[in-house]
């Protein structure tokens, strides 16, 4: 099978966000970049599928500037066969990124299955999977936390919120957007991380893929940090008194209960 | 400017998240609604009272249950022909799956999960959280194309219906050829409590509970005030709670009226998932825990002592 995985490089979850002086983006100077957590699940699922279907190859793609090659190397260290940087600005919107990724898959494919995360934890748009599928004329199943692989088809479990699950059947080729619970991503070993440093990473430019600024429909600007909070009111006393006072606050001041 | 709202419903019962969309500022713009599914006729009443001029009904047995593919096709065809300037939907599990499909198919601009949207004076502006709420950003629409916007539930208050208003109804016929995907089964949640994303109050426990069994302390308190039970990532990783309950940047982002964090220190990725809650209460033994920097009310104490007392106090207050 020809398996593709689309990953996004994002700031680590522990990052304290600082804004650029012009407030039209974040200050990237001290950021530790990681593969967006749901995209790690997508890589892991591809690796497990290849273990079942031995003649498969896994190509990992990431849209973004040169820094994304570090995340692509991590995907290679986890076990992907090849990696391609889709050279776009770091602030491309979902439509622009999905257009370029779809064009890359068309060029390198045909794909039997495309995995991605259900959302990237930077802009949280949760849109690239569905948009990719539209551009590739494939079905798409989002928020997937379980897959059974059949003959030319898959059966997915979708997490539709509140703990409810939808069971969706789809033929291949298909785009699947991974949700937590799908699998437990493996760690790349130190040896494989070292080996991955020497592996080639191909680059496709926006020009190669026919993507221009016209593919962008939105741009984020005027970033704001959350307003500072008022100091916390500490409720003192013995546990029983603290409890009574807090319940009074919930009932009378906030009127929530 | 033509504004179209995608009305989410179950057999003619309008979803609360759709109702909230009418709390946005539309200025003088005429508002239309479209509803796909089965049995949507009763929607004309409530949608009319909320200010819809015309309800476009796509009624088909093939749309009885949502699939992204069938709803994408049906609504895509209608939107293409109706040619609105702005399409609005709630950022619900359905809306978030559907909106990107529509935007891609219609060559539209997409802004999901917005917390502010204004359509006053023909100008569309939107603001959305980024980095799971560690910041917000304004969405600039760079062209004149159709704008597809989803709005985060519980950020806008639904207006009072005005019984003197009513909506026209138009039937819409669409073609749904060759569906590739099929919904085989819906497995209902085994959660007996409200979902963390939908509840007005969320009571969250952390790894300091020490075991899955000890979470009964949190559950009892949550039940005494009708709250959802949330969990930190550490407690999910430790196997105390299902992922369904996880609040944080890699779990769910919640925005309840009251968020009560019990024994949760407040890792930055957890804070990102609950910081927009209206009122935050923290109960923790460590007065320096980061959660207190975000909290409005705090109790420095042992949750094993305090939380059972809270359950008692809440029950006494309810007179039960």
XYZ file of C-alpha atoms in Angstrom:
577
model
C 0.000 0.000 0.000
C 1.035 3.551 -0.634
C 0.544 5.266 2.733
C 0.828 9.026 3.251
C 0.948 10.869 6.557
C 0.543 14.647 6.865
C 2.041 16.152 10.010
C 2.305 19.672 11.361
C 5.101 21.076 13.472
C 3.770 23.056 16.443
C 5.107 24.625 19.658
C 5.377 22.135 22.519
C 2.342 22.066 24.837
C 4.428 23.514 27.686
C 5.306 26.636 25.649
C 4.525 29.997 27.186
C 3.220 31.997 24.274
C 4.842 35.408 23.744
C 3.635 37.748 21.032
C 5.717 39.432 18.368
C 6.043 43.195 18.712
C 3.664 43.756 15.798
C 1.216 41.294 17.465
C 0.591 39.606 14.114
C 2.072 36.342 15.294
C 3.978 34.749 18.130
C 7.619 35.188 19.060
C 9.221 31.967 17.816
C 12.673 32.575 19.304
C 12.512 30.236 22.347
C 10.088 27.681 21.062
C 10.635 23.965 21.334
C 8.970 22.507 18.234
C 7.242 19.139 18.261
C 5.077 17.023 15.996
C 1.489 17.920 16.869
C 0.319 15.117 19.229
C -2.573 13.888 17.053
C -0.210 13.732 14.070
C 2.048 11.379 16.054
C -0.943 9.061 16.264
C -1.245 9.321 12.480
C 2.410 8.273 12.037
C 1.990 5.394 14.484
C -1.123 4.152 12.678
C 0.775 4.153 9.378
C 3.601 2.129 10.964
C 1.121 -0.421 12.330
C -0.617 -0.704 8.983
C 2.748 -1.349 7.305
C 3.401 -4.122 9.842
C 0.181 -5.772 8.599
C 0.741 -5.029 4.906
C 4.405 -5.766 4.421
C 4.867 -4.307 0.936
C 3.699 -0.849 2.036
C 5.677 2.379 1.976
C 5.096 5.364 4.235
C 5.710 8.904 2.989
C 5.455 11.673 5.568
C 4.697 15.230 4.457
C 4.796 18.474 6.364
C 3.916 21.930 5.073
C 6.012 24.728 6.494
C 9.409 26.443 6.490
C 12.806 24.743 6.820
C 12.366 24.087 10.555
C 9.731 21.407 9.839
C 12.495 19.109 8.559
C 13.357 18.412 12.235
C 9.878 16.979 12.754
C 10.122 15.053 9.486
C 13.390 13.514 10.746
C 11.601 12.486 13.921
C 8.972 10.753 11.748
C 11.781 8.966 9.884
C 13.277 7.957 13.233
C 9.896 6.511 14.234
C 10.053 4.388 11.068
C 8.626 6.236 8.056
C 10.282 5.372 4.722
C 10.585 8.853 3.254
C 9.852 12.436 4.150
C 9.010 15.503 2.089
C 8.987 19.112 3.195
C 6.293 21.098 1.410
C 7.984 24.468 1.532
C 5.389 27.029 2.602
C 5.408 29.940 5.036
C 4.762 28.951 8.659
C 1.542 30.953 8.785
C -0.279 29.290 5.889
C -3.978 28.755 6.612
C -5.689 25.369 6.451
C -6.832 25.907 2.867
C -3.363 26.822 1.632
C -1.680 23.974 3.499
C -4.267 21.429 2.360
C -4.005 22.611 -1.273
C -0.245 22.140 -1.238
C -0.353 18.796 0.592
C -3.008 17.494 -1.814
C -0.902 18.560 -4.793
C 2.131 16.803 -3.288
C 0.169 13.588 -2.711
C -1.150 13.699 -6.276
C 2.402 14.067 -7.527
C 3.907 11.325 -5.335
C 0.862 9.009 -5.235
C -1.570 7.593 -5.979
C -2.292 7.148 -2.285
C -4.222 4.218 -0.860
C -4.690 5.903 2.482
C -3.770 9.286 3.990
C -3.446 9.716 7.750
C -3.379 12.998 9.607
C -4.258 14.269 13.090
C -7.802 15.436 13.831
C -6.379 18.894 14.546
C -3.064 20.620 15.124
C -2.705 22.126 18.575
C -1.460 25.499 17.283
C -4.386 26.993 15.382
C -6.711 24.112 16.259
C -8.624 24.646 13.028
C -9.320 20.915 12.593
C -9.720 21.414 8.860
C -6.799 20.004 6.862
C -8.035 16.384 6.813
C -11.420 17.250 5.381
C -10.027 19.816 2.942
C -7.354 17.356 1.714
C -10.061 14.787 1.052
C -12.116 17.257 -0.969
C -9.072 18.267 -3.032
C -8.092 14.596 -3.585
C -11.704 13.546 -4.226
C -11.519 10.955 -1.474
C -13.879 10.244 1.408
C -12.743 11.429 4.815
C -13.412 10.113 8.305
C -12.488 12.480 11.147
C -11.865 12.087 14.896
C -11.069 8.386 14.490
C -10.046 6.409 17.570
C -10.185 2.887 16.125
C -9.747 1.305 12.671
C -10.394 -2.217 11.352
C -8.678 -2.835 8.026
C -10.679 -4.930 5.534
C -10.208 -5.789 1.896
C -10.075 -2.459 0.075
C -12.116 -0.831 2.825
C -11.837 0.281 6.441
C -14.246 0.488 9.354
C -13.593 3.437 11.648
C -14.792 4.375 15.089
C -15.445 8.135 15.317
C -15.423 9.947 18.642
C -18.425 12.238 18.218
C -18.291 13.806 21.648
C -19.740 12.942 25.002
C -18.308 9.435 24.684
C -20.605 8.442 21.790
C -19.061 6.520 18.922
C -20.077 6.369 15.256
C -19.004 3.360 13.227
C -18.245 4.448 9.656
C -17.324 2.227 6.743
C -15.318 3.655 3.866
C -13.636 2.251 0.777
C -9.989 3.044 0.025
C -8.506 5.437 -0.847
C -9.553 7.484 2.171
C -8.301 10.273 4.430
C -8.381 9.420 8.138
C -7.960 12.081 10.863
C -6.660 10.541 14.081
C -8.006 11.116 17.592
C -6.399 10.180 20.916
C -7.143 6.536 21.704
C -6.351 5.315 18.184
C -3.005 3.940 19.369
C -0.059 4.681 21.625
C 2.702 6.309 19.526
C 6.093 4.659 19.898
C 9.203 6.564 20.917
C 11.969 6.811 18.378
C 15.112 5.123 19.722
C 18.284 7.170 20.150
C 19.978 5.047 17.480
C 17.173 5.663 14.996
C 17.227 9.383 15.745
C 20.944 9.437 14.896
C 20.371 7.377 11.741
C 17.536 9.672 10.656
C 19.916 12.655 10.720
C 21.653 11.237 7.652
C 18.523 10.400 5.663
C 17.605 12.688 2.784
C 14.515 14.874 3.020
C 13.038 15.974 -0.271
C 11.560 19.410 -0.730
C 8.689 20.428 -2.939
C 8.253 24.154 -3.366
C 4.990 26.032 -3.603
C 5.925 26.680 -7.214
C 6.384 22.934 -7.887
C 2.890 22.400 -6.551
C 1.191 25.365 -8.203
C 0.309 26.970 -4.885
C 0.469 30.743 -4.510
C -0.658 33.381 -2.028
C -3.996 33.231 -3.871
C -4.592 29.852 -2.189
C -4.593 31.622 1.151
C -8.025 32.796 2.240
C -7.298 33.971 5.769
C -4.482 35.401 7.833
C -4.312 35.679 11.615
C -3.449 39.113 13.027
C -3.828 41.297 16.128
C -3.002 38.497 18.550
C -3.937 39.077 22.167
C -2.929 37.321 25.345
C -5.691 36.580 27.848
C -6.329 39.498 30.223
C -4.617 39.153 33.625
C -6.835 37.591 36.255
C -7.964 39.267 39.463
C -6.167 37.753 42.461
C -7.694 34.563 43.788
C -9.952 34.844 46.842
C -8.713 32.228 49.303
C -11.450 30.743 51.459
C -10.062 30.098 54.970
C -11.258 27.976 57.846
C -11.810 24.343 58.777
C -12.745 22.064 55.843
C -16.445 22.019 56.792
C -16.567 25.833 56.950
C -14.589 26.228 53.744
C -17.005 23.849 52.039
C -20.080 25.704 53.308
C -18.680 29.045 52.194
C -17.746 27.766 48.719
C -21.195 26.237 48.227
C -22.708 29.571 49.345
C -20.545 31.375 46.762
C -21.605 28.931 44.030
C -25.263 29.315 44.944
C -25.518 33.014 45.810
C -22.653 34.946 44.194
C -22.263 32.954 40.983
C -25.773 31.495 41.036
C -24.541 28.340 39.373
C -26.254 25.801 41.629
C -24.896 40.708 2.367
C -26.610 37.304 2.490
C -26.159 35.406 5.743
C -26.952 31.696 5.932
C -27.075 29.769 9.187
C -26.769 25.992 9.138
C -29.400 24.845 11.620
C -28.467 21.675 13.429
C -31.416 19.614 14.587
C -32.622 16.205 15.603
C -36.022 15.358 14.104
C -37.067 18.984 14.111
C -35.638 19.817 17.534
C -33.293 22.817 17.127
C -29.905 22.451 18.818
C -29.011 24.921 21.559
C -25.674 25.667 19.864
C -27.540 26.815 16.734
C -29.856 28.964 18.847
C -26.796 30.736 20.265
C -25.705 31.835 16.763
C -28.607 34.301 16.769
C -26.958 36.135 19.630
C -24.356 37.421 17.135
C -24.620 40.912 15.803
C -26.120 40.821 12.282
C -26.871 44.528 11.937
C -29.538 44.954 9.252
C -28.544 41.842 7.297
C -31.256 39.405 6.238
C -30.687 36.033 7.852
C -31.553 32.755 6.178
C -31.281 29.250 7.612
C -30.819 25.866 6.009
C -31.593 22.566 7.694
C -30.705 19.165 6.308
C -32.117 15.938 7.654
C -35.519 14.477 8.182
C -38.593 15.980 9.824
C -37.245 19.545 9.834
C -40.633 21.268 9.333
C -41.139 22.221 13.023
C -37.899 24.266 12.874
C -39.699 27.102 11.074
C -41.348 28.171 14.351
C -38.300 28.623 16.594
C -36.041 29.821 13.751
C -38.618 32.417 12.729
C -38.889 33.680 16.290
C -35.096 33.972 16.425
C -35.100 36.198 13.338
C -34.775 33.926 10.284
C -36.495 35.384 7.211
C -36.572 32.096 5.307
C -35.859 28.498 6.219
C -34.543 26.316 3.395
C -35.400 22.707 4.160
C -33.454 19.832 2.684
C -35.605 16.911 3.762
C -34.459 13.475 2.704
C -34.447 10.030 4.307
C -30.866 9.752 3.011
C -29.973 12.573 5.442
C -31.707 11.066 8.483
C -28.290 10.577 10.108
C -25.316 12.878 9.656
C -22.393 11.806 7.559
C -19.815 14.344 6.474
C -20.073 13.098 2.914
C -23.868 13.295 2.514
C -24.311 16.564 4.411
C -21.287 18.006 2.616
C -22.864 17.194 -0.748
C -26.365 18.333 0.176
C -25.393 21.608 1.808
C -22.638 22.229 -0.735
C -25.144 22.055 -3.575
C -27.589 24.361 -1.830
C -24.960 26.918 -0.836
C -23.566 26.976 -4.364
C -26.977 27.807 -5.742
C -28.065 30.169 -2.932
C -24.732 32.028 -3.080
C -24.589 33.596 0.394
C -21.713 35.834 1.501
C -21.370 34.214 4.904
C -22.245 30.731 6.171
C -22.408 30.275 9.941
C -22.522 27.023 11.884
C -21.949 26.033 15.480
C -18.558 24.463 16.249
C -20.166 21.229 17.423
C -18.882 17.739 16.514
C -21.086 18.012 13.415
C -20.224 21.611 12.540
C -16.480 21.112 12.910
C -16.544 18.072 10.644
C -18.748 19.734 8.046
C -17.473 23.315 7.720
C -14.019 22.480 6.284
C -15.622 20.161 3.724
C -17.911 22.970 2.581
C -15.148 25.569 2.532
C -12.846 23.355 0.458
C -15.577 22.341 -1.973
C -16.821 25.921 -2.431
C -13.388 27.600 -2.601
C -14.393 29.555 0.501
C -12.458 31.145 3.361
C -12.736 29.199 6.602
C -12.620 30.404 10.205
C -13.439 27.702 12.759
C -14.115 27.805 16.502
C -14.593 31.583 16.600
C -15.416 33.266 19.894
C -16.382 36.649 18.411
C -18.043 37.300 15.070
C -19.515 40.549 13.854
C -21.339 41.159 10.592
C -22.245 44.752 11.241
C -22.321 47.113 8.281
C -21.355 44.487 5.709
C -17.961 43.970 7.367
C -17.170 40.486 8.648
C -14.755 40.260 11.551
C -13.951 37.210 13.643
C -11.655 36.329 16.530
C -10.621 32.816 17.513
C -8.479 31.165 20.162
C -5.033 29.915 19.141
C -2.640 27.630 21.022
C -5.674 26.181 22.791
C -6.587 29.535 24.270
C -3.125 30.684 25.325
C -3.848 33.599 22.962
C -6.557 34.797 20.595
C -6.191 36.193 17.087
C -8.320 38.128 14.651
C -9.089 36.342 11.391
C -8.430 38.558 8.407
C -10.312 37.427 5.306
C -7.878 38.143 2.505
C -10.306 37.952 -0.430
C -13.944 38.404 -1.343
C -14.818 34.725 -1.442
C -17.587 33.104 0.569
C -16.783 32.930 4.295
C -17.581 29.787 6.260
C -17.442 30.451 10.002
C -18.053 28.162 12.964
C -18.726 29.579 16.424
C -17.696 27.922 19.664
C -20.713 26.849 21.726
C -21.368 28.702 24.994
C -19.547 31.874 23.932
C -22.625 33.750 22.701
C -25.889 33.915 24.609
C -28.975 32.851 22.667
C -31.449 35.753 22.413
C -35.034 35.607 23.669
C -37.351 34.429 20.881
C -39.783 37.018 19.556
C -43.135 35.287 18.985
C -44.306 38.030 16.608
C -41.778 36.944 13.987
C -42.009 33.986 11.630
C -40.006 32.408 8.826
C -41.041 31.465 5.306
C -40.251 27.885 4.380
C -38.846 26.699 1.059
C -38.251 23.058 0.163
C -34.890 22.347 -1.429
C -34.183 19.267 -3.526
C -30.615 18.010 -3.848
C -28.965 15.059 -5.555
C -26.977 12.620 -3.437
C -25.380 10.214 -5.898
C -22.876 7.466 -5.070
C -22.178 7.785 -1.346
C -18.853 6.141 -0.548
C -19.042 6.188 3.238
C -21.778 4.606 5.333
C -22.765 5.079 8.956
C -23.106 1.519 10.269
C -23.860 2.058 13.902
C -24.014 4.642 16.674
C -22.770 3.382 20.014
C -24.309 5.560 22.715
C -22.101 6.930 25.458
C -21.940 5.055 28.729
C -21.371 8.385 30.479
C -24.188 8.901 32.983
C -23.124 12.529 33.520
C -23.094 15.499 31.171
C -20.118 15.802 28.796
C -17.351 18.168 29.932
C -17.809 20.337 26.833
C -21.533 20.741 27.384
C -21.893 21.021 31.164
C -22.459 24.311 32.980
C -20.239 23.075 35.827
C -17.190 20.819 35.532
C -15.501 19.210 38.540
C -12.039 17.965 37.633
C -9.719 15.610 39.478
C -6.023 15.042 39.000
C -3.494 12.303 39.572
C -3.420 13.132 43.285
C -6.690 11.166 43.598
C -4.355 8.161 43.557
C -6.714 5.616 42.017
C -9.717 5.198 39.749
C -11.815 4.226 42.788
C -10.976 7.434 44.638
C -12.532 9.417 41.792
C -15.857 8.523 43.450
C -15.134 11.508 45.733
C -15.172 13.746 42.649
C -18.170 11.941 41.132
C -20.243 12.306 44.305
C -19.578 16.023 44.475
C -20.274 16.439 40.743
C -23.571 14.564 41.122
C -24.625 16.725 44.069
C -24.458 19.845 41.860
C -25.312 18.325 38.447
C -21.783 18.750 37.121
C -19.648 16.880 34.611
C -16.520 15.051 35.782
C -13.294 16.144 34.135
C -9.789 14.795 34.422
C -6.244 16.043 34.043
C -4.039 14.348 31.461
C -1.972 12.772 34.235
C -5.055 11.066 35.690
C -6.042 9.792 32.235
C -2.505 8.561 31.563
C -2.560 6.796 34.942
C -5.731 4.992 33.838
C -8.020 6.598 36.430
C -10.398 8.113 33.863
C -11.284 7.597 30.176
C -9.848 10.004 27.596
C -13.401 11.287 27.076
C -13.018 13.273 30.324
C -9.592 14.804 29.612
C -9.417 18.599 29.742
C -6.407 20.339 28.215
C -4.561 21.154 25.040
C -4.461 17.489 23.955
C -7.897 16.757 25.399
C -10.999 18.896 25.359
C -11.187 22.642 25.609
C -14.023 23.557 27.946
C -15.688 26.823 28.832
C -18.274 26.130 31.557
C -19.833 28.656 33.894
C -17.878 27.140 36.780
C -14.752 25.001 36.661
C -13.741 23.344 39.927
C -10.219 21.886 39.868
C -9.570 19.419 42.710
C -5.986 18.366 43.251
C -4.984 19.662 39.812
C -1.721 21.604 39.989
C -2.347 23.413 36.709
C 0.152 22.295 34.093
C 0.198 24.866 31.301
C -1.381 22.417 28.868
C -4.248 21.859 31.327
C -4.750 25.582 31.915
C -5.004 26.044 28.152
C -8.029 23.767 28.107
C -10.072 25.516 30.817
C -8.874 29.094 31.130
C -11.938 30.584 29.410
C -14.256 29.145 32.074
C -16.327 31.988 33.566
C -15.489 31.181 37.201
C -12.606 29.004 38.312
C -12.308 27.326 41.704
C -9.117 25.579 42.823
C -8.705 23.145 45.688
C -5.107 22.145 46.278
C -2.749 21.432 49.167
C 0.024 23.494 47.552
C -0.671 27.244 47.837
C 1.948 27.867 45.118
C 0.274 25.570 42.552
C -0.093 27.447 39.216
C -3.840 26.749 39.218
C -4.304 29.434 41.897
C -2.993 32.091 39.487
C -5.993 31.428 37.275
C -8.541 30.737 39.999
C -11.177 33.195 41.226
C -11.786 31.230 44.423
C -9.324 28.945 46.171
C -9.214 26.521 49.045
C -5.748 25.547 50.224
C -6.414 22.119 51.615
C -6.562 18.391 51.101
C -9.207 17.435 48.568
C -9.838 14.187 50.460
C -11.062 16.324 53.370
C -12.603 19.234 51.552
C -14.467 17.606 48.647
C -16.637 15.229 50.742
C -17.564 18.271 52.859
C -18.526 20.116 49.685
C -20.791 17.218 48.710
C -22.423 17.387 52.150
C -22.809 21.154 52.036
C -24.311 21.031 48.530
C -26.775 18.306 49.553
C -27.778 20.237 52.667
C -28.345 23.323 50.601
C -30.549 21.366 48.204
C -32.426 20.101 51.231
C -31.772 16.476 50.405
